[in-house]
């Protein structure tokens, strides 16, 4: 579920708005001769899963394929936008199949409404998704046909092939490949949270950052499985990748090469430094360390956790060589915002090789022990933390200099530099 600035907007997307006036909907758009882009552009979405910031909104893409014998709809939209999808389907007299690539509600939410409009349609999904769709959306099991990895569905002159791609983003997810048009419908895989009227990627820089944010938050924790899934889809001849969020890729190598880089390349000569400072002591230490690292030619990305967009932090973590956490001691442990940042980093499992902790305390505490115990998923070497009692003095800056030198040495040894 997403949160948005204007709850009123929901009324404007329904069949009638708050004034009782019929809504105006985006029409279906043609991709190739008999393949159409449907769905909803969610310009106002600002938070996904009540967690992930969405600065550019998002889209929920659905795809209609009209074969010579059968018509199929791939995925739907969030429940609250079902009327938009149903309006786009107005001219479709008969729907033979509805394919659910992924059971999460942003794509599956309107399935019950589509099945109610087309009672003859069968719902096609992966074996694992069947129970999820029954549990989450109360869909009758009699409506569902499961397909195995590699199974095909004939639409007459077109053939859909199903490719199991687990963990992009849930364990049940799959892609569908339209052989004759060489289109891969990839659902969350390769997606980007952008609301845009462009059907295809036009601004690669903008989509690159949005896709990297998406990758960091959704795909990075499942690194090894994602690599296998890329190899699976690369076995197909791809002309277009059509994800269920964001614009389509007319040049699939753009996003595939980006994924390969994020997944397989060594970490960069970069330190990511999320921090909090309450009275300025920790900030003083952070500033010193940043300056020292930069003088050594190391890139630093700094995130004040009191104000930062955690999506930006997630992006930076994708290729960081070292993470340094800056925190004051609060109630004998790290600041709660830092706890949140450390928990997130542990969950995202970035490829950083080193970590350290710096900060100030008043009279004692277990900041280092608590933080160290929170990151079991990170395969990192802990570099000597620098904790200062009160305001940092010359000896503390010397210790930070030693830490900076140690980071440089480690980055050289690892080939980051
Ligand atoms: Fe876009 Fe995992 O749903």
Coordinates of C-alpha atoms and ligand atoms in Angstrom, one line a residue:
X1 CA 0.0 0.0 0.0
X2 CA 1.2 3.5 -0.7
X3 CA 0.7 6.7 1.2
X4 CA 0.0 9.9 -0.7
X5 CA -0.4 13.5 -0.1
X6 CA -4.0 13.7 -1.2
X7 CA -6.4 11.1 -0.1
X8 CA -9.0 13.1 -2.2
X9 CA -7.1 11.9 -5.2
X10 CA -8.6 8.4 -4.7
X11 CA -12.0 9.8 -5.4
X12 CA -10.8 11.3 -8.6
X13 CA -9.6 7.9 -9.9
X14 CA -12.8 6.0 -9.2
X15 CA -15.7 5.7 -11.5
X16 CA -17.2 8.8 -10.0
X17 CA -15.4 11.5 -8.0
X18 CA -16.5 13.3 -4.9
X19 CA -18.8 15.6 -6.9
X20 CA -20.5 12.6 -8.5
X21 CA -18.9 13.4 -11.9
X22 CA -17.6 10.4 -14.0
X23 CA -13.8 10.1 -13.9
X24 CA -11.5 10.7 -16.9
X25 CA -9.1 7.8 -17.5
X26 CA -5.9 7.2 -19.3
X27 CA -6.6 5.0 -22.3
X28 CA -4.7 1.8 -23.2
X29 CA -1.6 2.5 -25.3
X30 CA -0.3 0.4 -28.1
X31 CA 3.2 -1.3 -27.8
X32 CA 3.1 -3.5 -30.9
X33 CA 0.3 -4.5 -33.2
X34 CA -1.7 -6.5 -30.7
X35 CA 0.0 -5.8 -27.4
X36 CA -1.2 -2.9 -25.3
X37 CA 0.0 -1.1 -22.1
X38 CA -2.8 -0.6 -19.5
X39 CA -2.6 0.3 -15.9
X40 CA -2.4 3.3 -13.6
X41 CA 0.1 6.2 -13.3
X42 CA 0.3 6.9 -9.6
X43 CA 1.7 10.4 -9.6
X44 CA 1.0 11.0 -5.9
X45 CA 2.4 7.9 -4.4
X46 CA 5.2 8.8 -2.0
X47 CA 5.7 5.7 0.1
X48 CA 5.7 2.1 -1.0
X49 CA 5.0 -0.7 1.6
X50 CA 4.8 2.1 4.2
X51 CA 8.6 2.1 3.9
X52 CA 10.2 3.1 0.6
X53 CA 10.1 6.8 -0.4
X54 CA 8.9 7.3 -4.0
X55 CA 10.0 10.8 -5.0
X56 CA 8.7 10.3 -8.6
X57 CA 5.5 8.3 -7.8
X58 CA 5.1 5.0 -9.6
X59 CA 3.0 3.1 -12.1
X60 CA 1.2 -0.2 -12.0
X61 CA 1.5 -1.6 -15.6
X62 CA -0.8 -4.2 -17.0
X63 CA -0.6 -5.6 -20.5
X64 CA -3.2 -6.8 -22.9
X65 CA -2.3 -9.3 -25.6
X66 CA -4.8 -10.1 -28.4
X67 CA -3.9 -13.4 -30.0
X68 CA -5.7 -14.7 -33.0
X69 CA -7.6 -17.1 -30.8
X70 CA -7.2 -16.0 -27.2
X71 CA -6.9 -12.8 -25.4
X72 CA -4.9 -12.4 -22.2
X73 CA -4.3 -9.7 -19.6
X74 CA -1.0 -9.8 -17.7
X75 CA -1.3 -8.4 -14.2
X76 CA -3.7 -5.7 -12.9
X77 CA -3.4 -2.7 -10.6
X78 CA -3.9 -1.8 -6.9
X79 CA -7.4 -2.5 -5.8
X80 CA -8.2 1.2 -5.4
X81 CA -7.5 1.9 -9.0
X82 CA -9.5 -1.0 -10.4
X83 CA -12.0 1.3 -12.2
X84 CA -9.2 2.8 -14.3
X85 CA -8.3 -0.7 -15.5
X86 CA -11.9 -1.8 -16.0
X87 CA -12.4 1.4 -18.1
X88 CA -9.4 0.5 -20.2
X89 CA -10.9 -2.9 -20.8
X90 CA -14.2 -1.6 -22.0
X91 CA -13.7 -2.6 -25.6
X92 CA -12.5 -6.1 -24.7
X93 CA -15.5 -8.3 -25.1
X94 CA -13.9 -11.5 -24.1
X95 CA -11.0 -12.2 -21.9
X96 CA -9.7 -15.8 -21.9
X97 CA -6.9 -15.6 -19.5
X98 CA -5.7 -13.3 -16.7
X99 CA -2.0 -14.0 -15.8
X100 CA -0.7 -13.1 -12.4
X101 CA 3.1 -12.9 -12.4
X102 CA 3.3 -11.8 -8.8
X103 CA 0.7 -12.0 -5.9
X104 CA 1.6 -8.6 -4.3
X105 CA -1.4 -6.4 -4.2
X106 CA 0.0 -3.6 -6.3
X107 CA -0.3 -6.0 -9.3
X108 CA -2.9 -8.5 -8.1
X109 CA -5.3 -6.1 -6.2
X110 CA -7.8 -5.8 -9.1
X111 CA -7.8 -9.4 -10.0
X112 CA -11.2 -10.1 -8.3
X113 CA -12.7 -7.2 -10.2
X114 CA -11.4 -8.3 -13.5
X115 CA -12.6 -11.9 -12.9
X116 CA -16.0 -10.5 -11.9
X117 CA -16.2 -8.6 -15.3
X118 CA -15.0 -11.7 -17.2
X119 CA -16.4 -14.7 -15.4
X120 CA -15.3 -17.1 -18.2
X121 CA -11.6 -16.0 -17.7
X122 CA -9.1 -18.4 -16.1
X123 CA -6.4 -17.0 -13.8
X124 CA -3.0 -18.3 -14.6
X125 CA -0.2 -18.2 -12.1
X126 CA 2.8 -20.0 -10.7
X127 CA 2.4 -23.0 -8.4
X128 CA 3.6 -21.0 -5.3
X129 CA 1.4 -18.0 -6.1
X130 CA -1.8 -20.0 -6.1
X131 CA -2.1 -20.2 -2.3
X132 CA -1.0 -16.6 -1.9
X133 CA -3.7 -15.3 -4.3
X134 CA -6.3 -17.4 -2.4
X135 CA -5.0 -16.1 1.0
X136 CA -4.5 -12.5 0.1
X137 CA -7.3 -11.8 -2.3
X138 CA -9.8 -14.6 -1.4
X139 CA -9.9 -15.8 -5.0
X140 CA -11.7 -19.1 -5.6
X141 CA -9.2 -21.9 -6.2
X142 CA -11.5 -23.2 -9.0
X143 CA -10.6 -20.1 -11.1
X144 CA -6.8 -20.8 -10.9
X145 CA -4.7 -22.7 -13.4
X146 CA -1.0 -23.1 -12.3
X147 CA 1.8 -23.3 -14.8
X148 CA 5.3 -24.7 -14.3
X149 CA 8.6 -23.1 -15.2
X150 CA 9.0 -23.2 -19.0
X151 CA 5.4 -24.0 -19.7
X152 CA 3.7 -22.3 -22.7
X153 CA 0.3 -20.9 -23.4
X154 CA -0.9 -20.6 -27.0
X155 CA -3.0 -17.6 -28.0
X156 CA -3.2 -18.8 -31.6
X157 CA -0.7 -16.8 -33.5
X158 CA 1.2 -15.9 -30.3
X159 CA 2.9 -17.9 -27.6
X160 CA 3.5 -17.0 -24.0
X161 CA 6.2 -18.8 -22.2
X162 CA 6.4 -18.6 -18.4
X163 CA 9.8 -18.3 -16.7
X164 CA 10.1 -18.8 -13.0
X165 CA 12.1 -16.0 -11.5
X166 CA 11.9 -16.4 -7.7
X167 CA 12.6 -13.5 -5.3
X168 CA 12.0 -10.7 -7.8
X169 CA 10.4 -9.8 -5.5
X170 CA 8.6 -12.6 -3.6
X171 CA 9.3 -16.4 -3.9
X172 CA 6.4 -17.0 -6.2
X173 CA 7.2 -14.4 -8.9
X174 CA 7.6 -15.3 -12.6
X175 CA 8.1 -13.5 -15.9
X176 CA 6.2 -14.1 -19.2
X177 CA 7.9 -14.1 -22.6
X178 CA 6.0 -13.4 -25.7
X179 CA 8.0 -15.3 -28.3
X180 CA 6.7 -13.8 -31.5
X181 CA 7.2 -10.2 -30.3
X182 CA 10.3 -10.9 -28.2
X183 CA 8.8 -9.0 -25.2
X184 CA 9.7 -10.0 -21.7
X185 CA 7.0 -9.1 -19.1
X186 CA 9.1 -8.9 -16.1
X187 CA 6.8 -7.6 -13.3
X188 CA 8.9 -6.2 -10.5
X189 CA 12.2 -7.4 -12.1
X190 CA 13.9 -4.4 -13.8
X191 CA 11.2 -2.1 -12.6
X192 CA 11.5 1.5 -11.6
X193 CA 9.2 3.7 -9.5
X194 CA 8.4 6.5 -11.9
X195 CA 5.1 7.9 -13.0
X196 CA 5.7 9.1 -16.6
X197 CA 3.5 9.4 -19.7
X198 CA 6.4 8.0 -21.8
X199 CA 5.7 4.4 -22.7
X200 CA 9.5 3.8 -23.2
X201 CA 12.6 5.0 -21.4
X202 CA 13.5 8.4 -22.8
X203 CA 15.8 9.8 -20.0
X204 CA 18.2 7.0 -19.2
X205 CA 19.9 8.9 -16.4
X206 CA 16.6 9.4 -14.6
X207 CA 15.5 5.9 -15.0
X208 CA 18.9 4.6 -14.0
X209 CA 18.7 6.2 -10.6
X210 CA 15.1 5.1 -10.1
X211 CA 15.9 1.6 -11.1
X212 CA 18.9 1.5 -8.8
X213 CA 16.8 2.7 -5.9
X214 CA 14.3 -0.1 -6.7
X215 CA 17.1 -2.7 -7.1
X216 CA 18.6 -1.7 -3.7
X217 CA 15.4 -2.0 -1.8
X218 CA 13.8 -5.0 -3.5
X219 CA 16.5 -7.1 -5.3
X220 CA 19.8 -6.5 -3.5
X221 CA 19.0 -8.8 -0.5
X222 CA 18.6 -11.8 -3.0
X223 CA 21.8 -11.1 -4.9
X224 CA 22.7 -14.7 -5.9
X225 CA 19.2 -15.7 -7.0
X226 CA 18.9 -12.5 -9.1
X227 CA 22.1 -13.4 -11.0
X228 CA 20.6 -16.8 -11.9
X229 CA 17.3 -15.1 -12.9
X230 CA 19.2 -12.8 -15.2
X231 CA 20.9 -15.7 -16.9
X232 CA 17.5 -17.3 -17.4
X233 CA 15.9 -14.4 -19.1
X234 CA 19.1 -13.7 -21.1
X235 CA 18.6 -17.1 -22.8
X236 CA 15.7 -15.4 -24.6
X237 CA 16.0 -13.1 -27.6
X238 CA 14.8 -9.8 -26.1
X239 CA 13.5 -6.8 -28.0
X240 CA 11.6 -5.1 -25.2
X241 CA 11.5 -5.5 -21.4
X242 CA 8.1 -4.5 -20.1
X243 CA 8.2 -4.2 -16.3
X244 CA 5.1 -3.6 -14.1
X245 CA 6.6 -0.4 -12.7
X246 CA 8.0 2.4 -14.7
X247 CA 8.6 2.8 -18.5
X248 CA 9.5 0.0 -20.9
X249 CA 13.0 -0.7 -22.0
X250 CA 13.3 -0.7 -25.9
X251 CA 17.0 -1.4 -25.4
X252 CA 17.1 -4.3 -22.8
X253 CA 20.9 -4.2 -22.5
X254 CA 20.6 -0.8 -20.7
X255 CA 18.9 -2.3 -17.7
X256 CA 20.5 -5.7 -17.9
X257 CA 24.0 -4.2 -17.9
X258 CA 23.1 -2.0 -15.0
X259 CA 21.9 -5.0 -13.0
X260 CA 25.0 -7.0 -13.8
X261 CA 27.1 -4.1 -12.6
X262 CA 25.2 -3.7 -9.4
X263 CA 25.3 -7.4 -8.7
X264 CA 28.6 -8.6 -9.9
X265 CA 31.2 -5.7 -10.0
X266 CA 33.5 -5.1 -7.1
X267 CA 32.6 -2.5 -4.5
X268 CA 33.8 1.0 -5.3
X269 CA 36.4 3.2 -3.6
X270 CA 33.6 4.7 -1.6
X271 CA 32.6 5.2 2.0
X272 CA 28.9 5.6 2.9
X273 CA 28.5 7.4 6.2
X274 CA 25.0 7.5 7.7
X275 CA 25.0 9.5 11.0
X276 CA 23.1 11.4 13.6
X277 CA 24.4 14.2 15.8
X278 CA 22.5 15.6 18.8
X279 CA 24.8 18.3 20.1
X280 CA 27.5 18.6 17.5
X281 CA 30.3 16.3 18.8
X282 CA 29.5 13.4 16.5
X283 CA 29.1 15.8 13.6
X284 CA 32.6 17.3 14.3
X285 CA 34.0 13.8 14.1
X286 CA 32.1 13.0 10.9
X287 CA 33.4 16.2 9.3
X288 CA 36.9 15.4 10.2
X289 CA 36.7 11.8 8.8
X290 CA 35.0 12.9 5.6
X291 CA 37.8 15.5 5.0
X292 CA 40.5 13.0 5.7
X293 CA 39.0 10.3 3.4
X294 CA 38.4 12.8 0.6
X295 CA 42.1 13.9 0.8
X296 CA 43.0 10.3 0.2
X297 CA 40.9 10.2 -2.9
X298 CA 38.1 8.2 -1.4
X299 CA 34.5 9.2 -2.4
X300 CA 32.2 9.7 0.6
X301 CA 28.4 9.8 0.6
X302 CA 27.1 11.4 3.8
X303 CA 23.5 10.8 5.1
X304 CA 22.1 12.7 8.1
X305 CA 19.6 10.2 9.3
X306 CA 17.5 12.9 10.8
X307 CA 16.5 14.2 7.4
X308 CA 17.6 11.8 4.7
X309 CA 15.6 9.9 2.2
X310 CA 16.5 6.3 3.0
X311 CA 16.1 5.4 -0.6
X312 CA 19.1 7.5 -1.4
X313 CA 21.0 5.7 1.4
X314 CA 20.0 2.4 -0.1
X315 CA 21.3 3.5 -3.6
X316 CA 24.6 4.5 -2.1
X317 CA 24.9 1.1 -0.3
X318 CA 24.8 -0.8 -3.6
X319 CA 28.5 -0.2 -4.4
X320 CA 30.0 1.1 -1.2
X321 CA 33.3 -0.5 -0.1
X322 CA 33.0 0.7 3.5
X323 CA 30.2 1.7 5.8
X324 CA 31.0 4.1 8.7
X325 CA 28.1 4.7 11.1
X326 CA 28.2 7.9 13.1
X327 CA 26.1 8.0 16.3
X328 CA 25.9 9.7 19.7
X329 CA 25.1 7.4 22.7
X330 CA 21.5 7.8 23.8
X331 CA 20.2 5.9 26.8
X332 CA 23.3 3.7 26.8
X333 CA 23.0 2.7 23.1
X334 CA 23.0 4.1 19.6
X335 CA 20.5 6.8 18.6
X336 CA 17.2 5.1 17.5
X337 CA 17.5 6.6 13.9
X338 CA 20.9 4.9 13.6
X339 CA 19.4 1.6 14.9
X340 CA 16.9 1.9 12.0
X341 CA 19.6 2.6 9.5
X342 CA 21.8 -0.3 10.7
X343 CA 18.7 -2.6 10.6
X344 CA 18.0 -1.5 7.1
X345 CA 21.6 -2.0 5.9
X346 CA 21.6 -5.5 7.5
X347 CA 18.4 -6.4 5.7
X348 CA 19.6 -5.1 2.3
X349 CA 22.9 -7.1 2.5
X350 CA 25.1 -4.7 0.4
X351 CA 28.5 -5.9 -0.8
X352 CA 30.6 -3.6 1.5
X353 CA 33.6 -5.3 3.0
X354 CA 34.4 -3.1 5.9
X355 CA 32.4 -1.3 8.6
X356 CA 33.3 1.0 11.5
X357 CA 31.5 3.2 14.1
X358 CA 32.4 6.7 15.3
X359 CA 30.6 9.0 17.7
X360 CA 30.4 10.7 21.1
X361 CA 29.1 9.6 24.5
X362 CA 28.5 11.4 27.8
X363 CA 29.4 8.9 30.5
X364 CA 29.3 5.3 29.1
X365 CA 27.1 2.8 27.2
X366 CA 27.2 -0.1 24.9
X367 CA 26.8 1.6 21.5
X368 CA 29.5 -0.5 19.7
X369 CA 28.3 -3.8 21.1
X370 CA 24.7 -3.1 20.3
X371 CA 25.4 -2.0 16.7
X372 CA 27.8 -4.8 16.0
X373 CA 25.1 -7.3 17.1
X374 CA 22.7 -5.8 14.7
X375 CA 24.5 -6.6 11.4
X376 CA 24.9 -10.4 11.3
X377 CA 24.0 -10.4 7.5
X378 CA 26.9 -8.2 6.5
X379 CA 30.0 -10.0 5.6
X380 CA 32.3 -7.2 6.8
X381 CA 35.5 -6.8 8.7
X382 CA 35.0 -4.3 11.6
X383 CA 37.6 -1.6 11.6
X384 CA 38.5 -0.1 15.0
X385 CA 35.7 2.2 16.2
X386 CA 36.4 5.7 17.4
X387 CA 34.2 6.6 20.4
X388 CA 34.8 9.9 22.2
X389 CA 33.8 11.0 25.7
X390 CA 32.3 14.5 25.2
X391 CA 33.6 16.9 22.6
X392 CA 36.4 15.4 20.3
X393 CA 39.9 16.6 21.0
X394 CA 43.3 16.1 19.4
X395 CA 43.7 12.5 20.4
X396 CA 40.2 11.7 18.9
X397 CA 41.1 13.3 15.6
X398 CA 44.4 11.3 15.6
X399 CA 42.3 8.1 16.0
X400 CA 40.0 9.2 13.2
X401 CA 43.1 9.7 11.0
X402 CA 44.2 6.2 11.8
X403 CA 40.8 4.9 10.8
X404 CA 40.9 6.9 7.6
X405 CA 44.4 5.4 6.8
X406 CA 43.1 1.9 7.6
X407 CA 40.2 2.4 5.2
X408 CA 42.5 3.5 2.4
X409 CA 44.8 0.6 3.0
X410 CA 41.9 -1.9 2.9
X411 CA 40.5 -0.4 -0.2
X412 CA 43.8 -0.7 -2.0
X413 CA 44.2 -4.3 -0.8
X414 CA 40.7 -5.1 -2.2
X415 CA 41.4 -3.4 -5.5
X416 CA 38.7 -0.7 -4.9
X417 CA 41.3 2.0 -5.4
Ligands
LIG1 FE1 5.5 -4.3 -7.4 FE2 6.4 -6.7 -5.3 O1 5.2 -5.6 -6.1

